[in-house]
Amino acid sequence: MSGHSKWASIKHSKGKADKQRSKIFSKLSKEISVAAKLGDKDPAMNPRLRSAIQAARSANMPKDNIERAIDKSSANAESNFENLRYEGFGPDKIAVIVETLTDNKNRTASNVRTIFQKNGGSLGTQGSASHNFNQLGIIKIDKKEISEENIFELAIDSGADECISHDEFHEIQCPMSEIYNVKKKLEKIISNFISTDIEWVPLNSVNVKKDREESIIDFLENLEDDDDVQSVFSNVNFGKN
């Protein structure tokens, strides 16, 4: 899982320093609005909304922006957003999964396909890349919240399968069907979370040479920069050659 872990670390660090904060806020606002539209507007009664708000707070999104995003779910009742997944292979044959939230699937498909093609990759059918991954519940907690020693014990007691400590955050892994049960138990001790998501974790990673890292990171970041793209997952493993 090292590829997943390293890319998770890169994304987390990039997200904190990203100058395009308005783009990050826009994606978070979209998720908050859709979560509120599809479920209860009370975060306590809507796990998806609660997770979206926690992610927004971790990105330092102002409280007013969060409230506006919730209100927008009623104002834009006629807008229909879809969660769509694209799979393919990027530079150096790395497997890639792209998750999107869009109100125009033709636009999104065209944009994603173009980014793949410009970087020497290609889109495939659903299942072409995802068989290289496991879909797991992933909960991320800032290391300032709790020590490595304590989080490992708490995670296992809460029903998690795995706990990995990165440079800046702890990553707790569990079956995706159990993510909110595990989260509920963690919330008895921890109040601030970076994110709570269903993620694609690679079964086996592809090692890439050092001189190829920059172009592959550029490719993955170009995908993430698209307005309709919410998450990008890859089985690339950096820094091994």
Coordinates of N, CA and C in Angstrom, one line a residue:
M1 N 0.8 -1.2 0.0 CA 0.0 0.0 0.0 C 0.9 1.3 0.0
S2 N 2.2 1.1 -0.2 CA 3.0 2.3 -0.1 C 2.7 3.3 -1.1
G3 N 2.3 2.9 -2.3 CA 2.0 3.9 -3.3 C 0.8 4.8 -2.9
H4 N -0.2 4.1 -2.4 CA -1.4 4.9 -1.8 C -0.9 5.8 -0.7
S5 N -0.1 5.3 0.2 CA 0.3 6.1 1.4 C 1.2 7.3 0.9
K6 N 2.1 7.1 0.0 CA 3.0 8.2 -0.4 C 2.2 9.3 -1.1
W7 N 1.3 8.8 -2.0 CA 0.5 9.8 -2.8 C -0.5 10.5 -1.8
A8 N -1.0 9.8 -0.8 CA -1.8 10.4 0.2 C -1.0 11.5 0.9
S9 N 0.2 11.3 1.2 CA 1.0 12.3 1.9 C 1.3 13.5 1.0
I10 N 1.6 13.2 -0.3 CA 1.8 14.3 -1.2 C 0.6 15.2 -1.3
K11 N -0.6 14.5 -1.5 CA -1.8 15.3 -1.6 C -2.1 16.1 -0.4
H12 N -1.9 15.5 0.8 CA -2.2 16.3 2.0 C -1.3 17.5 2.1
S13 N 0.0 17.3 1.9 CA 0.9 18.5 1.9 C 0.6 19.5 0.9
K14 N 0.3 19.1 -0.3 CA -0.1 20.0 -1.4 C -1.3 20.8 -1.1
G15 N -2.3 20.1 -0.5 CA -3.6 20.7 -0.2 C -3.4 21.8 0.8
K16 N -2.5 21.7 1.8 CA -2.3 22.7 2.8 C -1.7 24.0 2.2
A17 N -0.8 23.8 1.2 CA 0.0 24.9 0.7 C -0.6 25.4 -0.7
D18 N -1.6 24.8 -1.2 CA -2.2 25.1 -2.5 C -2.6 26.5 -2.6
K19 N -2.1 27.2 -3.6 CA -2.5 28.6 -3.8 C -3.9 28.7 -4.3
Q20 N -4.4 27.7 -5.0 CA -5.7 27.8 -5.6 C -6.8 27.3 -4.6
R21 N -6.8 28.0 -3.4 CA -7.7 27.6 -2.3 C -9.1 27.8 -2.8
S22 N -9.4 28.7 -3.6 CA -10.8 28.9 -4.0 C -11.3 27.7 -4.8
K23 N -10.4 27.0 -5.5 CA -10.8 25.8 -6.3 C -11.1 24.7 -5.3
I24 N -10.3 24.6 -4.2 CA -10.5 23.5 -3.2 C -11.9 23.8 -2.5
F25 N -12.1 25.1 -2.2 CA -13.4 25.4 -1.5 C -14.6 25.1 -2.4
S26 N -14.4 25.4 -3.7 CA -15.5 25.1 -4.7 C -15.9 23.6 -4.7
K27 N -14.9 22.7 -4.7 CA -15.1 21.3 -4.7 C -15.8 20.9 -3.3
L28 N -15.3 21.4 -2.2 CA -15.8 21.1 -0.9 C -17.3 21.6 -0.8
S29 N -17.5 22.8 -1.3 CA -18.9 23.3 -1.3 C -19.8 22.5 -2.1
K30 N -19.4 22.0 -3.2 CA -20.2 21.1 -4.1 C -20.6 19.9 -3.3
E31 N -19.6 19.2 -2.7 CA -19.9 18.0 -1.9 C -20.9 18.3 -0.7
I32 N -20.7 19.4 -0.1 CA -21.6 19.8 1.0 C -23.0 20.0 0.5
S33 N -23.2 20.7 -0.6 CA -24.5 20.9 -1.1 C -25.2 19.6 -1.6
V34 N -24.4 18.8 -2.2 CA -25.0 17.5 -2.7 C -25.4 16.6 -1.5
A35 N -24.5 16.6 -0.5 CA -24.8 15.7 0.7 C -26.0 16.2 1.4
A36 N -26.2 17.6 1.5 CA -27.3 18.2 2.2 C -28.6 17.9 1.3
K37 N -28.5 18.0 0.0 CA -29.6 17.8 -0.8 C -30.1 16.3 -0.8
L38 N -29.2 15.4 -0.7 CA -29.6 13.9 -0.7 C -30.0 13.4 0.6
G39 N -29.7 14.1 1.7 CA -30.0 13.6 3.0 C -30.5 14.8 3.9
D40 N -30.4 14.5 5.2 CA -30.8 15.5 6.2 C -29.8 16.7 6.2
K41 N -30.4 17.9 6.5 CA -29.5 19.1 6.5 C -28.8 19.2 7.9
D42 N -29.2 18.3 8.8 CA -28.5 18.3 10.1 C -27.4 17.3 10.1
P43 N -26.1 17.8 10.2 CA -24.9 16.9 10.1 C -25.0 15.7 11.1
A44 N -25.6 15.9 12.2 CA -25.7 14.8 13.2 C -26.5 13.6 12.6
M45 N -27.4 13.9 11.7 CA -28.3 12.9 11.1 C -27.8 12.5 9.7
N46 N -26.8 13.1 9.2 CA -26.3 12.8 7.8 C -24.8 12.6 7.8
P47 N -24.3 11.4 7.9 CA -22.9 11.1 7.9 C -22.1 11.7 6.8
R48 N -22.7 11.6 5.6 CA -22.0 12.2 4.4 C -21.8 13.7 4.6
L49 N -22.8 14.4 5.0 CA -22.7 15.8 5.2 C -21.7 16.1 6.4
R50 N -21.8 15.4 7.4 CA -20.9 15.6 8.6 C -19.4 15.4 8.1
S51 N -19.1 14.4 7.3 CA -17.8 14.2 6.8 C -17.4 15.4 5.9
A52 N -18.3 15.8 5.0 CA -18.0 16.9 4.1 C -17.7 18.2 4.9
I53 N -18.4 18.5 6.0 CA -18.2 19.7 6.8 C -16.8 19.6 7.5
Q54 N -16.5 18.4 8.0 CA -15.2 18.2 8.7 C -14.1 18.4 7.7
A55 N -14.2 17.9 6.5 CA -13.2 18.1 5.5 C -13.0 19.6 5.2
A56 N -14.1 20.3 5.1 CA -14.1 21.8 4.8 C -13.4 22.5 6.0
R57 N -13.7 22.1 7.2 CA -13.1 22.8 8.4 C -11.5 22.5 8.4
S58 N -11.2 21.3 8.0 CA -9.7 20.9 7.9 C -9.0 21.8 6.9
A59 N -9.7 22.2 5.8 CA -9.2 23.0 4.8 C -9.3 24.5 5.1
N60 N -9.7 24.8 6.4 CA -9.9 26.2 6.9 C -11.0 27.0 6.1
M61 N -12.0 26.3 5.6 CA -13.1 27.0 4.9 C -13.9 27.8 6.0
P62 N -14.2 29.0 5.7 CA -14.9 29.8 6.7 C -16.3 29.3 7.0
K63 N -16.8 29.5 8.2 CA -18.1 28.9 8.6 C -19.2 29.4 7.7
D64 N -19.1 30.7 7.3 CA -20.2 31.3 6.4 C -20.2 30.5 5.0
N65 N -19.1 30.1 4.5 CA -19.0 29.4 3.3 C -19.7 28.0 3.4
I66 N -19.5 27.4 4.5 CA -20.1 26.1 4.8 C -21.6 26.2 4.9
E67 N -22.1 27.3 5.6 CA -23.5 27.5 5.7 C -24.2 27.8 4.4
R68 N -23.5 28.6 3.6 CA -24.0 28.9 2.3 C -24.1 27.7 1.4
A69 N -23.2 26.8 1.5 CA -23.2 25.6 0.7 C -24.4 24.7 1.1
I70 N -24.7 24.7 2.4 CA -25.9 23.9 2.9 C -27.2 24.5 2.4
D71 N -27.2 25.9 2.5 CA -28.4 26.6 2.0 C -28.6 26.4 0.5
K72 N -27.5 26.3 -0.3 CA -27.6 26.2 -1.7 C -28.2 24.9 -2.1
S73 N -28.2 23.9 -1.3 CA -28.9 22.6 -1.6 C -30.3 22.7 -1.9
S74 N -31.0 23.7 -1.2 CA -32.4 24.0 -1.4 C -32.6 24.9 -2.6
A75 N -31.8 25.9 -2.7 CA -31.9 26.8 -3.8 C -31.7 26.2 -5.2
N76 N -30.8 25.2 -5.3 CA -30.5 24.5 -6.5 C -31.1 23.1 -6.6
A77 N -32.4 23.0 -6.1 CA -33.0 21.7 -6.1 C -33.1 21.1 -7.5
E78 N -33.2 21.9 -8.5 CA -33.3 21.4 -9.9 C -32.0 20.8 -10.4
S79 N -30.9 21.2 -9.8 CA -29.6 20.7 -10.3 C -29.4 19.2 -9.9
N80 N -29.0 18.4 -10.9 CA -28.8 17.0 -10.6 C -27.4 16.6 -10.8
F81 N -26.7 16.4 -9.8 CA -25.3 16.0 -9.8 C -25.2 14.5 -9.7
E82 N -24.2 13.9 -10.5 CA -24.0 12.5 -10.4 C -22.6 12.2 -10.0
N83 N -22.4 11.1 -9.2 CA -21.1 10.6 -8.9 C -20.7 9.6 -10.0
L84 N -19.7 9.9 -10.8 CA -19.3 9.0 -11.9 C -17.8 8.7 -11.7
R85 N -17.5 7.4 -12.1 CA -16.1 6.9 -11.9 C -15.5 6.6 -13.3
Y86 N -14.3 7.1 -13.5 CA -13.5 6.8 -14.7 C -12.3 6.0 -14.3
E87 N -11.9 5.1 -15.2 CA -10.7 4.2 -14.9 C -9.8 4.2 -16.1
G88 N -8.5 4.1 -15.9 CA -7.6 4.0 -17.0 C -6.2 3.8 -16.6
F89 N -5.3 4.0 -17.6 CA -3.9 3.8 -17.3 C -3.1 5.1 -17.8
G90 N -2.3 5.6 -16.9 CA -1.6 6.8 -17.1 C -0.2 6.6 -17.6
P91 N 0.7 7.6 -17.5 CA 2.1 7.4 -17.8 C 2.7 6.2 -17.1
D92 N 3.6 5.5 -17.8 CA 4.3 4.3 -17.2 C 3.3 3.2 -16.8
K93 N 2.2 3.2 -17.4 CA 1.1 2.1 -17.2 C 0.6 2.1 -15.8
I94 N 0.6 3.2 -15.1 CA 0.1 3.2 -13.7 C -1.5 3.1 -13.8
A95 N -2.1 2.4 -12.9 CA -3.5 2.3 -12.9 C -4.1 3.5 -12.2
V96 N -5.2 4.1 -12.7 CA -5.8 5.3 -12.1 C -7.3 5.2 -12.1
I97 N -7.8 5.6 -10.9 CA -9.3 5.8 -10.8 C -9.6 7.2 -10.5
V98 N -10.5 7.8 -11.2 CA -10.9 9.2 -11.1 C -12.4 9.2 -10.7
E99 N -12.7 9.8 -9.5 CA -14.1 9.9 -9.0 C -14.5 11.4 -9.2
T100 N -15.7 11.5 -9.8 CA -16.2 12.9 -10.2 C -17.6 13.1 -9.6
L101 N -17.9 14.4 -9.5 CA -19.2 14.8 -9.1 C -19.6 15.9 -10.1
T102 N -20.6 15.6 -11.0 CA -20.8 16.5 -12.1 C -22.3 16.6 -12.5
D103 N -22.6 17.7 -13.1 CA -24.0 17.9 -13.6 C -23.9 17.9 -15.2
N104 N -22.8 17.5 -15.7 CA -22.6 17.4 -17.2 C -21.6 16.3 -17.5
K105 N -22.1 15.1 -17.7 CA -21.2 14.0 -17.8 C -20.4 14.0 -19.1
N106 N -21.0 14.6 -20.2 CA -20.3 14.7 -21.4 C -19.0 15.6 -21.3
R107 N -19.2 16.7 -20.6 CA -18.1 17.6 -20.4 C -17.0 16.9 -19.5
T108 N -17.4 16.3 -18.5 CA -16.5 15.6 -17.6 C -15.7 14.5 -18.3
A109 N -16.4 13.7 -19.0 CA -15.8 12.6 -19.8 C -14.7 13.1 -20.8
S110 N -15.1 14.2 -21.4 CA -14.2 14.8 -22.4 C -13.0 15.3 -21.8
N111 N -13.1 16.1 -20.6 CA -12.0 16.7 -19.9 C -11.0 15.6 -19.4
V112 N -11.6 14.5 -18.8 CA -10.8 13.5 -18.2 C -10.0 12.7 -19.3
R113 N -10.7 12.4 -20.4 CA -10.1 11.7 -21.5 C -8.9 12.5 -22.1
T114 N -9.1 13.8 -22.2 CA -8.1 14.7 -22.8 C -6.9 14.7 -21.9
I115 N -7.0 14.8 -20.6 CA -5.9 14.8 -19.7 C -5.1 13.4 -19.8
F116 N -5.8 12.3 -19.9 CA -5.2 11.0 -20.1 C -4.4 11.0 -21.4
Q117 N -5.0 11.4 -22.5 CA -4.4 11.3 -23.8 C -3.2 12.3 -23.9
K118 N -3.2 13.5 -23.3 CA -2.1 14.4 -23.4 C -0.9 13.9 -22.6
N119 N -1.1 13.0 -21.7 CA 0.0 12.4 -20.9 C 0.3 11.0 -21.3
G120 N -0.1 10.6 -22.4 CA 0.3 9.3 -22.9 C -0.5 8.1 -22.3
G121 N -1.6 8.5 -21.7 CA -2.4 7.4 -21.1 C -3.7 7.2 -21.9
S122 N -4.6 6.3 -21.3 CA -5.8 6.1 -22.0 C -6.9 5.7 -21.0
L123 N -8.1 6.1 -21.3 CA -9.2 5.7 -20.5 C -9.7 4.2 -20.8
G124 N -10.2 3.5 -19.8 CA -10.7 2.2 -20.1 C -12.1 2.1 -19.6
T125 N -12.6 0.9 -19.7 CA -14.0 0.6 -19.2 C -14.0 0.5 -17.7
Q126 N -15.1 0.5 -17.0 CA -15.2 0.3 -15.6 C -14.7 -1.1 -15.3
G127 N -13.8 -1.2 -14.4 CA -13.3 -2.5 -14.0 C -11.9 -2.8 -14.6
S128 N -11.5 -2.0 -15.6 CA -10.2 -2.1 -16.3 C -9.1 -1.8 -15.3
A129 N -9.2 -0.9 -14.4 CA -8.2 -0.5 -13.5 C -8.6 -0.9 -12.0
S130 N -9.8 -0.9 -11.7 CA -10.2 -1.1 -10.3 C -10.0 -2.4 -9.7
H131 N -9.7 -3.4 -10.6 CA -9.4 -4.8 -10.1 C -8.0 -4.8 -9.4
N132 N -7.2 -3.7 -9.6 CA -5.9 -3.5 -9.0 C -6.1 -2.9 -7.6
F133 N -7.3 -2.6 -7.1 CA -7.5 -1.9 -5.9 C -8.5 -2.6 -5.0
N134 N -8.4 -2.3 -3.7 CA -9.5 -2.6 -2.7 C -10.2 -1.3 -2.4
Q135 N -11.5 -1.3 -2.2 CA -12.2 -0.1 -1.8 C -12.4 -0.2 -0.3
L136 N -11.8 0.8 0.4 CA -11.8 0.7 1.9 C -12.3 2.0 2.5
G137 N -12.8 2.0 3.7 CA -13.1 3.2 4.5 C -11.8 3.8 5.0
I138 N -11.5 5.0 4.8 CA -10.3 5.7 5.2 C -10.6 6.9 6.0
I139 N -10.1 6.9 7.3 CA -10.4 8.1 8.2 C -9.0 8.7 8.5
K140 N -8.9 10.0 8.3 CA -7.6 10.7 8.5 C -7.7 11.7 9.6
I141 N -6.7 11.6 10.5 CA -6.7 12.4 11.7 C -5.3 13.1 11.8
D142 N -5.3 14.4 12.1 CA -4.1 15.2 12.3 C -3.3 14.6 13.4
K143 N -2.0 14.5 13.2 CA -1.1 13.9 14.3 C -1.1 14.7 15.6
K144 N -1.5 16.0 15.4 CA -1.5 16.8 16.6 C -2.7 16.4 17.6
E145 N -3.6 15.7 17.1 CA -4.8 15.3 17.9 C -4.5 14.2 18.8
I146 N -3.6 13.2 18.4 CA -3.4 12.0 19.2 C -2.0 11.4 18.8
S147 N -1.3 10.8 19.8 CA 0.0 10.2 19.5 C -0.2 8.9 18.7
E148 N 0.9 8.4 18.1 CA 0.9 7.2 17.3 C 0.5 6.0 18.2
E149 N 1.1 6.0 19.4 CA 0.8 4.9 20.3 C -0.7 4.8 20.7
N150 N -1.3 5.9 21.0 CA -2.7 5.9 21.4 C -3.6 5.7 20.3
I151 N -3.3 6.2 19.1 CA -4.2 6.1 17.9 C -4.3 4.7 17.5
F152 N -3.2 3.9 17.5 CA -3.2 2.5 17.1 C -4.2 1.7 18.0
E153 N -4.0 1.9 19.3 CA -4.9 1.1 20.2 C -6.3 1.5 20.0
L154 N -6.6 2.8 19.9 CA -8.0 3.3 19.7 C -8.6 2.8 18.4
A155 N -7.8 2.8 17.3 CA -8.3 2.4 16.0 C -8.7 0.9 16.1
I156 N -7.9 0.1 16.7 CA -8.2 -1.4 16.7 C -9.4 -1.6 17.6
D157 N -9.5 -0.9 18.7 CA -10.6 -1.0 19.6 C -11.9 -0.5 19.0
S158 N -11.8 0.4 18.0 CA -12.9 0.9 17.3 C -13.4 0.0 16.2
G159 N -12.7 -1.0 15.9 CA -13.1 -1.9 14.8 C -12.3 -1.8 13.5
A160 N -11.2 -0.9 13.5 CA -10.5 -0.7 12.3 C -9.6 -1.9 12.0
D161 N -9.2 -2.1 10.8 CA -8.3 -3.2 10.4 C -6.8 -2.8 10.4
E162 N -6.6 -1.5 10.2 CA -5.2 -1.0 10.0 C -5.1 0.5 10.4
C163 N -3.9 0.8 10.9 CA -3.6 2.3 11.3 C -2.2 2.6 10.8
I164 N -2.1 3.5 9.9 CA -0.8 3.9 9.4 C -0.5 5.4 9.7
S165 N 0.6 5.6 10.3 CA 1.0 7.0 10.7 C 1.9 7.6 9.6
H166 N 1.5 8.7 8.9 CA 2.3 9.4 8.0 C 3.0 10.6 8.7
D167 N 3.7 11.4 7.9 CA 4.4 12.5 8.5 C 3.5 13.5 9.3
E168 N 2.3 13.7 8.7 CA 1.4 14.8 9.3 C 0.1 14.3 9.8
F169 N -0.3 13.0 9.4 CA -1.6 12.5 9.8 C -1.6 11.0 10.0
H170 N -2.6 10.6 10.8 CA -2.8 9.1 10.9 C -3.9 8.7 9.9
E171 N -3.7 7.5 9.3 CA -4.7 7.0 8.4 C -5.2 5.7 8.9
I172 N -6.5 5.7 9.2 CA -7.2 4.5 9.7 C -8.0 3.8 8.6
Q173 N -7.8 2.5 8.4 CA -8.4 1.8 7.4 C -9.4 0.8 8.0
C174 N -10.6 0.6 7.3 CA -11.6 -0.3 7.8 C -12.4 -0.7 6.6
P175 N -13.3 -1.8 6.7 CA -14.2 -2.1 5.6 C -15.1 -0.9 5.3
M176 N -15.4 -0.7 4.1 CA -16.2 0.5 3.8 C -17.6 0.5 4.4
S177 N -18.1 -0.7 4.6 CA -19.4 -0.8 5.2 C -19.4 -0.4 6.7
E178 N -18.2 -0.4 7.3 CA -18.1 -0.1 8.7 C -17.6 1.3 9.0
I179 N -17.4 2.1 8.0 CA -16.7 3.4 8.2 C -17.3 4.3 9.2
Y180 N -18.7 4.4 9.2 CA -19.4 5.3 10.1 C -19.5 4.7 11.5
N181 N -19.5 3.3 11.6 CA -19.5 2.7 12.9 C -18.2 3.0 13.6
V182 N -17.1 2.8 12.9 CA -15.7 3.0 13.4 C -15.6 4.5 13.8
K183 N -16.1 5.4 12.9 CA -16.0 6.8 13.1 C -16.7 7.2 14.4
K184 N -17.9 6.7 14.6 CA -18.7 7.0 15.8 C -17.9 6.7 17.1
K185 N -17.2 5.6 17.1 CA -16.4 5.2 18.3 C -15.2 6.1 18.4
L186 N -14.6 6.5 17.3 CA -13.5 7.4 17.4 C -13.9 8.8 17.9
E187 N -15.1 9.2 17.6 CA -15.6 10.5 17.9 C -15.8 10.7 19.5
K188 N -15.8 9.6 20.2 CA -15.9 9.6 21.7 C -14.6 10.2 22.2
I189 N -13.5 10.1 21.5 CA -12.2 10.5 22.0 C -11.7 11.7 21.1
I190 N -11.9 11.7 19.8 CA -11.4 12.7 18.9 C -12.5 13.5 18.3
S191 N -12.3 14.8 18.3 CA -13.4 15.7 17.8 C -13.1 16.3 16.4
N192 N -11.8 16.4 16.0 CA -11.4 16.9 14.8 C -10.8 15.9 13.8
F193 N -11.4 15.8 12.6 CA -10.9 14.8 11.6 C -10.6 15.6 10.4
I194 N -9.6 15.1 9.7 CA -9.2 15.7 8.4 C -10.2 15.3 7.3
S195 N -10.5 14.0 7.3 CA -11.5 13.5 6.3 C -12.0 12.1 6.7
T196 N -13.1 11.8 6.1 CA -13.7 10.4 6.2 C -14.2 10.0 4.9
D197 N -13.6 9.1 4.2 CA -13.9 8.8 2.8 C -13.8 7.3 2.5
I198 N -14.5 6.9 1.4 CA -14.3 5.6 0.8 C -13.2 5.8 -0.2
E199 N -12.1 5.1 -0.1 CA -11.0 5.3 -1.0 C -10.6 4.0 -1.7
W200 N -9.9 4.1 -2.8 CA -9.4 2.9 -3.5 C -7.9 2.8 -3.2
V201 N -7.6 1.6 -2.5 CA -6.2 1.4 -2.0 C -5.6 0.3 -2.9
P202 N -4.5 0.5 -3.5 CA -3.9 -0.5 -4.4 C -3.5 -1.8 -3.8
L203 N -3.8 -2.9 -4.5 CA -3.3 -4.2 -4.0 C -1.8 -4.4 -4.2
N204 N -1.3 -3.9 -5.3 CA 0.1 -3.9 -5.6 C 0.5 -2.6 -6.2
S205 N 1.6 -2.1 -5.9 CA 2.1 -0.8 -6.4 C 3.0 -1.0 -7.6
V206 N 3.1 0.0 -8.5 CA 4.0 0.1 -9.6 C 5.1 1.1 -9.3
N207 N 6.3 0.6 -9.2 CA 7.5 1.4 -9.0 C 7.8 2.3 -10.2
V208 N 8.2 3.5 -10.0 CA 8.6 4.4 -11.1 C 9.9 5.0 -10.8
K209 N 10.7 5.2 -11.9 CA 12.0 5.8 -11.7 C 11.9 7.2 -11.2
K210 N 13.0 7.7 -10.5 CA 13.0 9.0 -9.9 C 12.8 10.1 -11.0
D211 N 13.4 9.9 -12.2 CA 13.3 10.9 -13.2 C 11.9 11.0 -13.9
R212 N 11.0 10.0 -13.5 CA 9.6 10.0 -14.0 C 8.6 10.6 -13.0
E213 N 9.0 10.8 -11.8 CA 8.1 11.2 -10.7 C 7.4 12.5 -11.0
E214 N 8.2 13.5 -11.5 CA 7.6 14.8 -11.7 C 6.5 14.8 -12.7
S215 N 6.7 14.1 -13.8 CA 5.7 14.1 -14.9 C 4.4 13.3 -14.5
I216 N 4.6 12.3 -13.6 CA 3.5 11.5 -13.2 C 2.7 12.3 -12.2
I217 N 3.4 13.0 -11.3 CA 2.7 13.9 -10.3 C 1.9 15.0 -11.0
D218 N 2.5 15.6 -12.1 CA 1.9 16.6 -12.9 C 0.6 16.1 -13.5
F219 N 0.6 14.8 -14.0 CA -0.5 14.2 -14.6 C -1.7 14.0 -13.5
L220 N -1.3 13.5 -12.4 CA -2.3 13.3 -11.3 C -2.9 14.6 -10.8
E221 N -2.0 15.6 -10.7 CA -2.5 16.9 -10.3 C -3.4 17.6 -11.3
N222 N -3.1 17.4 -12.6 CA -4.0 17.9 -13.7 C -5.4 17.4 -13.6
L223 N -5.4 16.1 -13.3 CA -6.7 15.4 -13.1 C -7.5 16.1 -11.9
E224 N -6.8 16.2 -10.8 CA -7.4 16.7 -9.6 C -7.8 18.2 -9.7
D225 N -7.1 18.9 -10.6 CA -7.4 20.3 -10.8 C -8.7 20.6 -11.6
D226 N -9.2 19.5 -12.3 CA -10.5 19.7 -13.0 C -11.6 19.9 -12.0
D227 N -12.5 20.9 -12.3 CA -13.6 21.3 -11.4 C -14.5 20.1 -11.1
D228 N -14.7 19.2 -12.0 CA -15.6 18.1 -11.7 C -15.0 16.9 -11.0
V229 N -13.7 16.9 -10.9 CA -13.0 15.8 -10.2 C -12.9 16.0 -8.7
Q230 N -13.4 15.0 -8.0 CA -13.3 15.0 -6.5 C -12.1 14.3 -5.9
S231 N -11.8 13.2 -6.5 CA -10.7 12.3 -6.0 C -10.0 11.6 -7.1
V232 N -8.7 11.4 -6.9 CA -7.9 10.6 -7.9 C -7.1 9.6 -7.1
F233 N -7.1 8.3 -7.5 CA -6.4 7.3 -6.9 C -5.5 6.6 -7.9
S234 N -4.3 6.2 -7.4 CA -3.3 5.5 -8.3 C -2.5 4.5 -7.6
N235 N -2.0 3.5 -8.3 CA -1.1 2.5 -7.7 C 0.4 2.8 -7.9
V236 N 0.7 4.1 -8.2 CA 2.1 4.4 -8.4 C 2.8 4.4 -7.0
N237 N 4.1 4.0 -7.1 CA 5.0 4.0 -5.9 C 6.2 4.8 -6.2
F238 N 6.3 5.9 -5.5 CA 7.4 6.9 -5.7 C 8.7 6.5 -4.9
G239 N 9.8 7.0 -5.4 CA 11.0 7.0 -4.7 C 11.7 5.6 -4.5
K240 N 11.4 4.7 -5.4 CA 12.0 3.4 -5.2 C 13.2 3.1 -6.1
N241 N 13.4 4.0 -7.1 CA 14.5 3.7 -8.1 C 15.4 5.0 -8.2

